Amino acid sequence: MGYVVLHLDKSPDNEVPMTAHIARTKMPPNAIPELTYLNEELVEFPEGVADRTEAINHRLEHVGLTRKIGTNQVRVIRVMLTGTQEDMKRIAQEGRLKAWCADNLAWLRKTFGTENVVSAVLHMDEATPHIHAAVVPIVTGERRKTREKQTDDPSKRKYRTKSASRPRLCADDVMSRVKLKEYQDTYAAAMAKYGLQRGIDGSKARHVTTQEFYRNAIARQQNLQDNIGELLCIEEEKRKAVERTTKQEQAARAELHRTEAELKTVKSELKTEKLKNSAAEVGATILDGIGSMIGTPKVKRQEQEIDRLQHEVAARYESIESLQKKIQTMQSDHSRELTAIQAQHTTETANLTKRHKNEVSLLKAALSKAVKWFPYFREMLRMESVCRTVGFDDEQTATLIKGKTLEYSGELYSEEHNCKFRVERVTAQIMPDPTDKRKLQLNIDKVPFGTWCKEKFGKLRQTIYSPKQRGIKL
């Protein structure tokens, strides 16, 4: 079961801005223009009264007040009536919204008086359906703070008491602490059939005004833009880290290729030495046979030479074996090192990819919320691109995006005419498009940039093109 929402607020002297907000002559940022046609005025104005402000003044002028209204007196009380967002949507989907409005209007008239409820408007173009009511605090009866009774002392003057039945304007009587609690109780009882109940009695929850809501929304938008910038910086750092890891992997692979080439060369040399050893052994066998047959000193000298060569070959063979073992050890160490590097790279890549996906998902969600919460967010991004194309630098673009006026001297570029216009001390500003409130446009000296460029280009063409130069074309 959801909760009822009942908020009463004493208004300042000027009700024109609030009337413009309620009547949507000034569209608030959180309203949906396409749904404004669903809004409904629930109280009919008297003849000759055009809007809510006039209805307030009409009640004060015709109620019969005998005392002049003070400059600091509260003339109207703003009343906002609604419920929990999910429950209000449920009531609308069930087709009970008209009955809910009728019961709200009946409660207002019973509580504050039919004539005092001068306006009540149903808003359907915001997230939660709600009613804005205007109540003029006309009361009768004795004041809450009456003077003490006069004594019977004849020396003191006695004053004629004023009639308690005469109407008077008094917001304090209407909004006393006791009555405010009573309003919450009776309103919850009237809304119980719609599945709404009273809020917690004595709760410390505080109502947020419209100005505070917009101020907080702007602050959240700025924080969101800062967070987006930080996420983009983190994304760039992660990309560079992946590039460095990839380069390290490529270097390790190149080192492995060089080691394999060296091993191949050593194997080739080893094979050649084995062939030489085999040839030497065959030669010694032949010489032994010849020596046994002829037994000459020359043969003995050759045998000695063969023995020396065999010792040299044996020493070379031992050196080759030692070199092979060293190569095998180096290859094994290199293989383990390469395996460790690959495993580390795989783990880091997986972690980076996972964090990258999470951050990209958060970034997309943040962008989606920004576009949803702030209708002008997408337009601001478009206007940033327009400002950079025209020729404004980062600082000037930031000034324009904030809605401030910029005085500019330099060159302005028009894509439509493929031309740059030299200007001196012109005024640039981003304003809402008067033909479409959901869009923004760049103005130069209060003229839309496209129109301004056409005028400048026309003047330039008239200057270049003359009767004496009919052959010249732009």
Short mmCIF file of C-alpha atoms in Angstrom, two decimals:
data_model
loop_
_atom_site.label_atom_id
_atom_site.label_comp_id
_atom_site.label_asym_id
_atom_site.label_seq_id
_atom_site.Cartn_x
_atom_site.Cartn_y
_atom_site.Cartn_z
CA MET A 1 0.00 0.00 0.00
CA GLY A 2 1.37 3.41 -0.99
CA TYR A 3 1.21 6.76 0.78
CA VAL A 4 -0.73 9.97 0.22
CA VAL A 5 1.22 13.17 -0.44
CA LEU A 6 -0.31 16.42 0.84
CA HIS A 7 1.82 19.57 0.94
CA LEU A 8 0.65 23.08 1.93
CA ASP A 9 2.81 26.14 1.40
CA LYS A 10 2.29 29.85 2.03
CA SER A 11 2.98 31.68 -1.21
CA PRO A 12 4.98 34.90 -1.62
CA ASP A 13 3.37 38.09 -2.90
CA ASN A 14 3.84 37.43 -6.63
CA GLU A 15 1.85 34.46 -7.95
CA VAL A 16 2.46 35.17 -11.66
CA PRO A 17 5.47 32.80 -11.98
CA MET A 18 3.61 29.96 -10.25
CA THR A 19 0.56 30.53 -12.46
CA ALA A 20 2.82 30.37 -15.54
CA HIS A 21 4.30 27.11 -14.25
CA ILE A 22 0.90 25.53 -13.55
CA ALA A 23 -0.72 26.76 -16.80
CA ARG A 24 2.41 25.67 -18.74
CA THR A 25 2.85 29.06 -20.38
CA LYS A 26 6.42 28.54 -19.17
CA MET A 27 7.43 24.91 -19.68
CA PRO A 28 9.56 23.42 -16.83
CA PRO A 29 12.49 21.13 -17.78
CA ASN A 30 11.00 18.05 -16.10
CA ALA A 31 7.69 18.23 -18.01
CA ILE A 32 6.96 16.25 -21.20
CA PRO A 33 5.54 18.70 -23.81
CA GLU A 34 3.86 15.88 -25.78
CA LEU A 35 1.64 15.05 -22.74
CA THR A 36 0.69 18.63 -21.76
CA TYR A 37 -2.63 18.33 -23.58
CA LEU A 38 -3.74 15.82 -20.90
CA ASN A 39 -3.56 18.48 -18.14
CA GLU A 40 -6.99 19.61 -16.89
CA GLU A 41 -8.40 22.60 -14.97
CA LEU A 42 -10.78 21.13 -12.38
CA VAL A 43 -12.33 24.41 -11.07
CA GLU A 44 -14.28 26.70 -13.38
CA PHE A 45 -13.26 30.35 -13.15
CA PRO A 46 -15.88 33.09 -12.61
CA GLU A 47 -17.01 35.08 -15.62
CA GLY A 48 -14.35 37.53 -16.76
CA VAL A 49 -11.53 35.71 -14.94
CA ALA A 50 -8.81 34.39 -17.27
CA ASP A 51 -6.32 32.58 -15.08
CA ARG A 52 -5.36 31.46 -11.58
CA THR A 53 -3.85 34.79 -10.50
CA GLU A 54 -6.98 36.69 -11.51
CA ALA A 55 -9.13 34.11 -9.69
CA ILE A 56 -7.19 34.77 -6.44
CA ASN A 57 -7.64 38.54 -6.78
CA HIS A 58 -11.34 38.11 -7.69
CA ARG A 59 -11.97 36.16 -4.46
CA LEU A 60 -10.20 38.79 -2.33
CA GLU A 61 -12.10 41.65 -3.98
CA HIS A 62 -15.59 40.11 -3.67
CA VAL A 63 -15.45 38.36 -0.27
CA GLY A 64 -16.28 41.54 1.66
CA LEU A 65 -13.10 42.20 3.65
CA THR A 66 -13.38 45.29 5.88
CA ARG A 67 -9.70 45.51 6.67
CA LYS A 68 -6.98 46.51 4.20
CA ILE A 69 -4.74 43.65 3.15
CA GLY A 70 -1.19 44.13 4.47
CA THR A 71 1.82 44.01 2.17
CA ASN A 72 3.23 41.03 4.08
CA GLN A 73 -0.05 39.10 4.38
CA VAL A 74 -0.36 35.70 2.71
CA ARG A 75 -3.04 35.94 0.01
CA VAL A 76 -3.10 32.32 -1.13
CA ILE A 77 -1.99 28.89 0.08
CA ARG A 78 -0.55 26.47 -2.47
CA VAL A 79 -1.75 22.90 -2.00
CA MET A 80 -0.18 19.94 -3.82
CA LEU A 81 -2.04 16.59 -3.71
CA THR A 82 -0.79 13.25 -5.05
CA GLY A 83 0.41 9.82 -3.94
CA THR A 84 3.25 7.36 -4.38
CA GLN A 85 4.35 7.24 -8.03
CA GLU A 86 3.60 3.53 -8.56
CA ASP A 87 0.13 3.85 -6.97
CA MET A 88 -0.78 6.95 -9.00
CA LYS A 89 0.17 5.13 -12.21
CA ARG A 90 -1.92 2.16 -11.05
CA ILE A 91 -4.93 4.40 -10.40
CA ALA A 92 -4.57 5.91 -13.89
CA GLN A 93 -4.27 2.47 -15.54
CA GLU A 94 -7.39 1.27 -13.70
CA GLY A 95 -9.34 4.23 -15.13
CA ARG A 96 -10.05 5.71 -11.66
CA LEU A 97 -8.16 8.97 -12.12
CA LYS A 98 -11.33 11.05 -12.71
CA ALA A 99 -12.91 9.68 -9.55
CA TRP A 100 -9.67 10.40 -7.67
CA CYS A 101 -9.74 14.03 -8.91
CA ALA A 102 -13.40 14.40 -7.90
CA ASP A 103 -12.69 13.09 -4.38
CA ASN A 104 -9.70 15.42 -4.05
CA LEU A 105 -11.81 18.41 -5.11
CA ALA A 106 -14.57 17.39 -2.66
CA TRP A 107 -12.04 17.14 0.19
CA LEU A 108 -10.58 20.57 -0.66
CA ARG A 109 -14.00 22.25 -0.67
CA LYS A 110 -15.12 20.53 2.51
CA THR A 111 -11.87 21.40 4.32
CA PHE A 112 -11.25 24.97 3.16
CA GLY A 113 -14.66 26.10 1.84
CA THR A 114 -16.00 25.89 -1.69
CA GLU A 115 -15.51 29.60 -2.47
CA ASN A 116 -11.95 29.58 -1.14
CA VAL A 117 -10.79 26.89 -3.57
CA VAL A 118 -10.27 29.17 -6.59
CA SER A 119 -8.14 26.84 -8.73
CA ALA A 120 -7.21 23.15 -9.03
CA VAL A 121 -5.19 21.80 -11.98
CA LEU A 122 -4.39 18.16 -12.76
CA HIS A 123 -0.90 17.68 -14.23
CA MET A 124 -0.38 14.56 -16.37
CA ASP A 125 2.80 15.66 -18.19
CA GLU A 126 5.21 14.80 -15.37
CA ALA A 127 6.41 11.49 -13.89
CA THR A 128 3.60 11.33 -11.28
CA PRO A 129 0.02 12.59 -11.78
CA HIS A 130 -0.73 15.33 -9.21
CA ILE A 131 -3.02 18.30 -8.47
CA HIS A 132 -1.99 21.91 -7.82
CA ALA A 133 -4.72 23.76 -5.87
CA ALA A 134 -4.91 27.41 -4.82
CA VAL A 135 -6.77 28.17 -1.56
CA VAL A 136 -7.50 31.74 -0.44
CA PRO A 137 -7.36 31.65 3.43
CA ILE A 138 -10.68 33.42 4.20
CA VAL A 139 -11.91 32.51 7.69
CA THR A 140 -14.57 33.63 10.18
CA GLY A 141 -14.78 33.50 13.96
CA GLU A 142 -12.57 34.85 16.73
CA ARG A 143 -8.86 35.13 16.27
CA ARG A 144 -6.63 32.56 17.89
CA LYS A 145 -4.72 35.21 19.82
CA THR A 146 -7.55 37.23 21.36
CA ARG A 147 -6.90 40.00 23.83
CA GLU A 148 -7.46 39.32 27.49
CA LYS A 149 -10.90 40.27 28.80
CA GLN A 150 -11.27 43.82 30.05
CA THR A 151 -11.68 44.27 33.85
CA ASP A 152 -14.66 46.01 35.41
CA ASP A 153 -12.46 48.88 36.49
CA PRO A 154 -14.42 52.00 35.38
CA SER A 155 -11.16 53.92 34.98
CA LYS A 156 -10.19 51.77 31.99
CA ARG A 157 -11.73 52.30 28.59
CA LYS A 158 -13.78 49.57 27.03
CA TYR A 159 -13.71 48.84 23.28
CA ARG A 160 -16.50 47.51 21.16
CA THR A 161 -15.79 43.92 20.13
CA LYS A 162 -15.78 43.18 16.42
CA SER A 163 -18.28 40.73 14.94
CA ALA A 164 -16.93 37.19 14.86
CA SER A 165 -18.96 36.36 11.75
CA ARG A 166 -17.23 38.86 9.47
CA PRO A 167 -14.78 37.36 6.93
CA ARG A 168 -11.08 37.99 7.35
CA LEU A 169 -7.84 36.93 5.62
CA CYS A 170 -5.73 34.80 7.98
CA ALA A 171 -3.34 32.08 6.77
CA ASP A 172 -2.14 31.40 10.32
CA ASP A 173 -5.58 30.12 11.35
CA VAL A 174 -5.69 27.81 8.32
CA MET A 175 -2.14 26.48 8.77
CA SER A 176 -1.93 26.02 12.53
CA ARG A 177 -0.02 22.97 13.76
CA VAL A 178 -3.21 21.26 14.97
CA LYS A 179 -5.04 21.80 11.67
CA LEU A 180 -2.08 20.67 9.55
CA LYS A 181 -2.08 17.34 11.37
CA GLU A 182 -5.87 17.15 10.98
CA TYR A 183 -5.55 17.75 7.21
CA GLN A 184 -3.15 14.80 6.89
CA ASP A 185 -5.55 12.53 8.80
CA THR A 186 -8.71 13.48 6.93
CA TYR A 187 -7.02 13.45 3.52
CA ALA A 188 -5.62 9.95 4.14
CA ALA A 189 -9.11 8.78 5.16
CA ALA A 190 -10.59 10.21 1.94
CA MET A 191 -7.93 8.47 -0.21
CA ALA A 192 -8.03 5.08 1.58
CA LYS A 193 -10.32 3.56 -1.07
CA TYR A 194 -7.57 4.09 -3.67
CA GLY A 195 -5.07 2.01 -1.67
CA LEU A 196 -3.27 5.05 -0.19
CA GLN A 197 -2.49 5.54 3.49
CA ARG A 198 -1.19 8.30 5.74
CA GLY A 199 2.55 8.84 6.02
CA ILE A 200 4.49 8.32 9.24
CA ASP A 201 3.29 10.72 11.93
CA GLY A 202 6.16 12.94 13.08
CA SER A 203 8.45 11.95 10.19
CA LYS A 204 11.57 14.09 9.65
CA ALA A 205 11.21 13.92 5.85
CA ARG A 206 11.47 17.35 4.23
CA HIS A 207 9.64 18.58 1.15
CA VAL A 208 11.92 19.64 -1.71
CA THR A 209 10.83 22.80 -3.49
CA THR A 210 10.81 23.11 -7.27
CA GLN A 211 13.78 25.51 -7.15
CA GLU A 212 15.77 23.06 -5.02
CA PHE A 213 14.87 20.19 -7.37
CA TYR A 214 16.12 22.07 -10.44
CA ARG A 215 19.24 23.26 -8.58
CA ASN A 216 20.07 19.68 -7.51
CA ALA A 217 19.35 18.38 -11.02
CA ILE A 218 21.85 20.87 -12.50
CA ALA A 219 24.45 19.84 -9.90
CA ARG A 220 23.87 16.16 -10.72
CA GLN A 221 24.27 16.94 -14.42
CA GLN A 222 27.61 18.66 -13.78
CA ASN A 223 28.80 15.71 -11.65
CA LEU A 224 27.70 13.33 -14.38
CA GLN A 225 29.71 15.25 -16.99
CA ASP A 226 32.78 15.18 -14.71
CA ASN A 227 32.36 11.42 -14.18
CA ILE A 228 32.09 10.86 -17.92
CA GLY A 229 35.36 12.75 -18.42
CA GLU A 230 37.10 10.65 -15.75
CA LEU A 231 35.79 7.41 -17.30
CA LEU A 232 37.10 8.47 -20.71
CA CYS A 233 40.55 9.16 -19.19
CA ILE A 234 40.54 5.75 -17.48
CA GLU A 235 39.51 4.14 -20.77
CA GLU A 236 42.46 5.81 -22.54
CA GLU A 237 44.90 4.60 -19.84
CA LYS A 238 43.58 1.03 -20.13
CA ARG A 239 43.96 1.16 -23.92
CA LYS A 240 47.60 2.27 -23.57
CA ALA A 241 48.25 -0.53 -21.02
CA VAL A 242 46.89 -3.11 -23.49
CA GLU A 243 49.14 -1.68 -26.23
CA ARG A 244 52.21 -1.93 -23.95
CA THR A 245 51.38 -5.55 -23.05
CA THR A 246 50.93 -6.40 -26.75
CA LYS A 247 54.34 -4.91 -27.59
CA GLN A 248 55.96 -6.93 -24.78
CA GLU A 249 54.38 -10.10 -26.16
CA GLN A 250 55.65 -9.30 -29.66
CA ALA A 251 59.19 -8.72 -28.31
CA ALA A 252 59.08 -12.06 -26.45
CA ARG A 253 57.96 -13.85 -29.60
CA ALA A 254 60.82 -12.25 -31.60
CA GLU A 255 63.32 -13.37 -28.94
CA LEU A 256 61.93 -16.90 -29.17
CA HIS A 257 62.33 -16.90 -32.97
CA ARG A 258 65.97 -15.77 -32.65
CA THR A 259 66.70 -18.53 -30.12
CA GLU A 260 65.14 -21.16 -32.38
CA ALA A 261 67.29 -19.93 -35.33
CA GLU A 262 70.45 -20.18 -33.20
CA LEU A 263 69.51 -23.71 -32.12
CA LYS A 264 68.98 -24.71 -35.74
CA THR A 265 72.45 -23.38 -36.67
CA VAL A 266 74.11 -25.29 -33.81
CA LYS A 267 72.38 -28.52 -34.87
CA SER A 268 73.67 -28.03 -38.43
CA GLU A 269 77.23 -27.52 -37.19
CA LEU A 270 76.94 -30.62 -34.98
CA LYS A 271 75.88 -32.74 -37.96
CA THR A 272 78.90 -31.52 -39.98
CA GLU A 273 81.29 -32.43 -37.16
CA LYS A 274 79.83 -35.94 -36.95
CA LEU A 275 80.43 -36.43 -40.69
CA LYS A 276 84.04 -35.30 -40.27
CA ASN A 277 84.52 -37.79 -37.42
CA SER A 278 83.15 -40.63 -39.54
CA ALA A 279 85.51 -39.75 -42.42
CA ALA A 280 88.46 -39.65 -40.05
CA GLU A 281 87.62 -43.09 -38.65
CA VAL A 282 87.38 -44.56 -42.20
CA GLY A 283 90.74 -43.03 -43.13
CA ALA A 284 92.41 -44.46 -40.03
CA THR A 285 91.09 -47.93 -40.84
CA ILE A 286 92.49 -47.73 -44.39
CA LEU A 287 95.86 -46.49 -43.13
CA ASP A 288 96.03 -49.29 -40.59
CA GLY A 289 95.55 -51.81 -43.40
CA ILE A 290 98.16 -50.18 -45.59
CA GLY A 291 100.61 -49.88 -42.70
CA SER A 292 100.28 -53.49 -41.82
CA MET A 293 101.09 -54.34 -45.42
CA ILE A 294 104.06 -52.01 -46.02
CA GLY A 295 105.10 -50.85 -42.51
CA THR A 296 106.96 -47.71 -43.79
CA PRO A 297 107.96 -44.70 -41.57
CA LYS A 298 105.74 -42.49 -43.68
CA VAL A 299 102.75 -44.55 -42.66
CA LYS A 300 103.75 -44.24 -39.00
CA ARG A 301 103.88 -40.49 -39.30
CA GLN A 302 100.43 -40.53 -40.82
CA GLU A 303 99.15 -42.72 -38.01
CA GLN A 304 100.47 -40.23 -35.47
CA GLU A 305 98.76 -37.38 -37.34
CA ILE A 306 95.55 -39.35 -37.42
CA ASP A 307 95.75 -39.91 -33.62
CA ARG A 308 96.24 -36.20 -33.07
CA LEU A 309 93.28 -35.37 -35.27
CA GLN A 310 91.14 -37.93 -33.45
CA HIS A 311 92.00 -36.29 -30.09
CA GLU A 312 91.07 -32.91 -31.52
CA VAL A 313 87.78 -34.31 -32.83
CA ALA A 314 87.02 -35.86 -29.41
CA ALA A 315 87.71 -32.52 -27.71
CA ARG A 316 85.50 -30.75 -30.25
CA TYR A 317 82.76 -33.32 -29.70
CA GLU A 318 82.90 -32.70 -25.93
CA SER A 319 82.65 -28.97 -26.60
CA ILE A 320 79.64 -29.55 -28.84
CA GLU A 321 77.92 -31.67 -26.17
CA SER A 322 78.54 -28.95 -23.58
CA LEU A 323 77.14 -26.38 -25.99
CA GLN A 324 74.05 -28.54 -26.61
CA LYS A 325 73.36 -28.85 -22.88
CA LYS A 326 73.74 -25.09 -22.48
CA ILE A 327 71.34 -24.47 -25.37
CA GLN A 328 68.81 -26.93 -23.92
CA THR A 329 69.03 -25.18 -20.54
CA MET A 330 68.59 -21.75 -22.16
CA GLN A 331 65.67 -23.03 -24.24
CA SER A 332 63.98 -24.54 -21.16
CA ASP A 333 64.44 -21.32 -19.14
CA HIS A 334 63.24 -19.21 -22.03
CA SER A 335 60.21 -21.45 -22.54
CA ARG A 336 59.24 -21.17 -18.86
CA GLU A 337 59.74 -17.41 -18.92
CA LEU A 338 57.69 -17.09 -22.10
CA THR A 339 54.93 -19.28 -20.62
CA ALA A 340 54.85 -17.11 -17.48
CA ILE A 341 54.71 -13.91 -19.57
CA GLN A 342 51.89 -15.33 -21.72
CA ALA A 343 49.92 -16.42 -18.64
CA GLN A 344 50.38 -13.01 -17.00
CA HIS A 345 49.41 -11.28 -20.23
CA THR A 346 46.32 -13.47 -20.59
CA THR A 347 45.26 -12.74 -16.99
CA GLU A 348 45.86 -8.99 -17.33
CA THR A 349 44.06 -8.90 -20.66
CA ALA A 350 41.06 -10.75 -19.21
CA ASN A 351 40.96 -8.44 -16.17
CA LEU A 352 41.31 -5.34 -18.34
CA THR A 353 38.63 -6.59 -20.70
CA LYS A 354 36.26 -7.33 -17.81
CA ARG A 355 36.84 -3.94 -16.17
CA HIS A 356 36.61 -2.28 -19.56
CA LYS A 357 33.22 -3.91 -20.22
CA ASN A 358 31.96 -2.94 -16.75
CA GLU A 359 33.12 0.63 -17.13
CA VAL A 360 31.69 0.89 -20.64
CA SER A 361 28.39 -0.52 -19.32
CA LEU A 362 28.38 2.03 -16.49
CA LEU A 363 29.23 4.77 -18.98
CA LYS A 364 26.39 3.73 -21.29
CA ALA A 365 23.98 3.58 -18.37
CA ALA A 366 25.11 7.03 -17.20
CA LEU A 367 24.69 8.46 -20.69
CA SER A 368 21.27 6.85 -20.99
CA LYS A 369 20.18 8.37 -17.67
CA ALA A 370 21.60 11.73 -18.65
CA VAL A 371 19.62 11.74 -21.90
CA LYS A 372 16.48 10.60 -20.04
CA TRP A 373 16.75 13.00 -17.06
CA PHE A 374 17.96 16.01 -18.96
CA PRO A 375 16.11 16.63 -22.25
CA TYR A 376 18.69 19.22 -23.31
CA PHE A 377 21.68 16.88 -22.74
CA ARG A 378 21.67 15.47 -26.29
CA GLU A 379 21.15 18.97 -27.67
CA MET A 380 24.12 20.25 -25.62
CA LEU A 381 26.35 17.59 -27.20
CA ARG A 382 25.14 18.62 -30.65
CA MET A 383 25.68 22.30 -29.88
CA GLU A 384 29.22 21.55 -28.72
CA SER A 385 29.97 20.06 -32.16
CA VAL A 386 28.34 23.07 -33.87
CA CYS A 387 30.44 25.53 -31.81
CA ARG A 388 33.69 23.72 -32.61
CA THR A 389 32.80 23.59 -36.33
CA VAL A 390 32.00 27.32 -36.36
CA GLY A 391 35.41 28.11 -34.88
CA PHE A 392 35.09 28.56 -31.12
CA ASP A 393 37.82 27.12 -28.89
CA ASP A 394 37.25 24.88 -25.81
CA GLU A 395 36.88 27.76 -23.32
CA GLN A 396 34.51 29.72 -25.57
CA THR A 397 32.45 26.58 -26.28
CA ALA A 398 32.14 25.87 -22.54
CA THR A 399 30.90 29.45 -21.96
CA LEU A 400 28.25 29.09 -24.67
CA ILE A 401 27.10 25.63 -23.47
CA LYS A 402 26.45 27.15 -20.01
CA GLY A 403 23.99 29.56 -21.66
CA LYS A 404 26.20 32.63 -21.14
CA THR A 405 26.73 35.44 -23.64
CA LEU A 406 30.11 35.51 -25.43
CA GLU A 407 31.64 38.56 -27.11
CA TYR A 408 33.78 37.31 -30.01
CA SER A 409 36.16 38.73 -32.60
CA GLY A 410 37.74 36.54 -35.26
CA GLU A 411 36.50 34.19 -38.00
CA LEU A 412 33.22 32.22 -38.11
CA TYR A 413 32.97 29.27 -40.51
CA SER A 414 29.78 28.29 -42.39
CA GLU A 415 29.61 24.70 -43.66
CA GLU A 416 26.60 25.56 -45.83
CA HIS A 417 28.53 28.24 -47.76
CA ASN A 418 32.06 26.78 -47.22
CA CYS A 419 33.18 30.25 -46.25
CA LYS A 420 34.74 32.07 -43.28
CA PHE A 421 33.38 35.46 -42.18
CA ARG A 422 35.62 37.93 -40.36
CA VAL A 423 33.75 39.59 -37.44
CA GLU A 424 34.54 42.16 -34.76
CA ARG A 425 32.89 42.19 -31.30
CA VAL A 426 29.79 40.18 -32.16
CA THR A 427 27.62 38.62 -29.44
CA ALA A 428 27.16 34.82 -29.49
CA GLN A 429 24.72 32.86 -27.32
CA ILE A 430 22.96 29.47 -27.30
CA MET A 431 19.18 29.83 -26.84
CA PRO A 432 16.14 27.52 -27.10
CA ASP A 433 14.77 27.22 -30.63
CA PRO A 434 11.51 29.26 -30.64
CA THR A 435 9.99 26.88 -33.21
CA ASP A 436 10.84 23.74 -31.20
CA LYS A 437 11.40 24.05 -27.40
CA ARG A 438 13.18 20.70 -27.34
CA LYS A 439 16.03 22.02 -29.50
CA LEU A 440 18.77 24.65 -29.08
CA GLN A 441 20.26 27.05 -31.60
CA LEU A 442 23.35 29.26 -31.88
CA ASN A 443 22.55 32.98 -32.22
CA ILE A 444 24.94 35.67 -33.48
CA ASP A 445 23.79 39.15 -32.42
CA LYS A 446 20.41 37.55 -31.48
CA VAL A 447 20.03 36.15 -35.04
CA PRO A 448 20.08 32.38 -35.73
CA PHE A 449 23.49 31.38 -37.09
CA GLY A 450 22.11 29.98 -40.37
CA THR A 451 20.16 33.18 -41.09
CA TRP A 452 23.14 35.31 -40.05
CA CYS A 453 25.43 33.41 -42.48
CA LYS A 454 22.94 33.83 -45.34
CA GLU A 455 22.84 37.61 -44.75
CA LYS A 456 26.65 37.83 -44.57
CA PHE A 457 27.06 35.69 -47.68
CA GLY A 458 24.52 37.78 -49.57
CA LYS A 459 26.36 40.99 -48.71
CA LEU A 460 29.69 39.40 -49.71
CA ARG A 461 28.23 38.27 -53.02
CA GLN A 462 26.83 41.71 -53.76
CA THR A 463 30.26 43.21 -53.03
CA ILE A 464 32.11 40.78 -55.33
CA TYR A 465 29.56 40.62 -58.13
CA SER A 466 29.18 43.87 -60.09
CA PRO A 467 28.07 44.83 -63.67
CA LYS A 468 31.72 45.22 -64.66
CA GLN A 469 32.52 41.64 -63.52
CA ARG A 470 29.66 39.56 -64.87
CA GLY A 471 31.96 36.60 -65.53
CA ILE A 472 32.87 36.18 -61.87
CA LYS A 473 31.06 33.37 -60.06
CA LEU A 474 31.15 32.40 -56.40
#
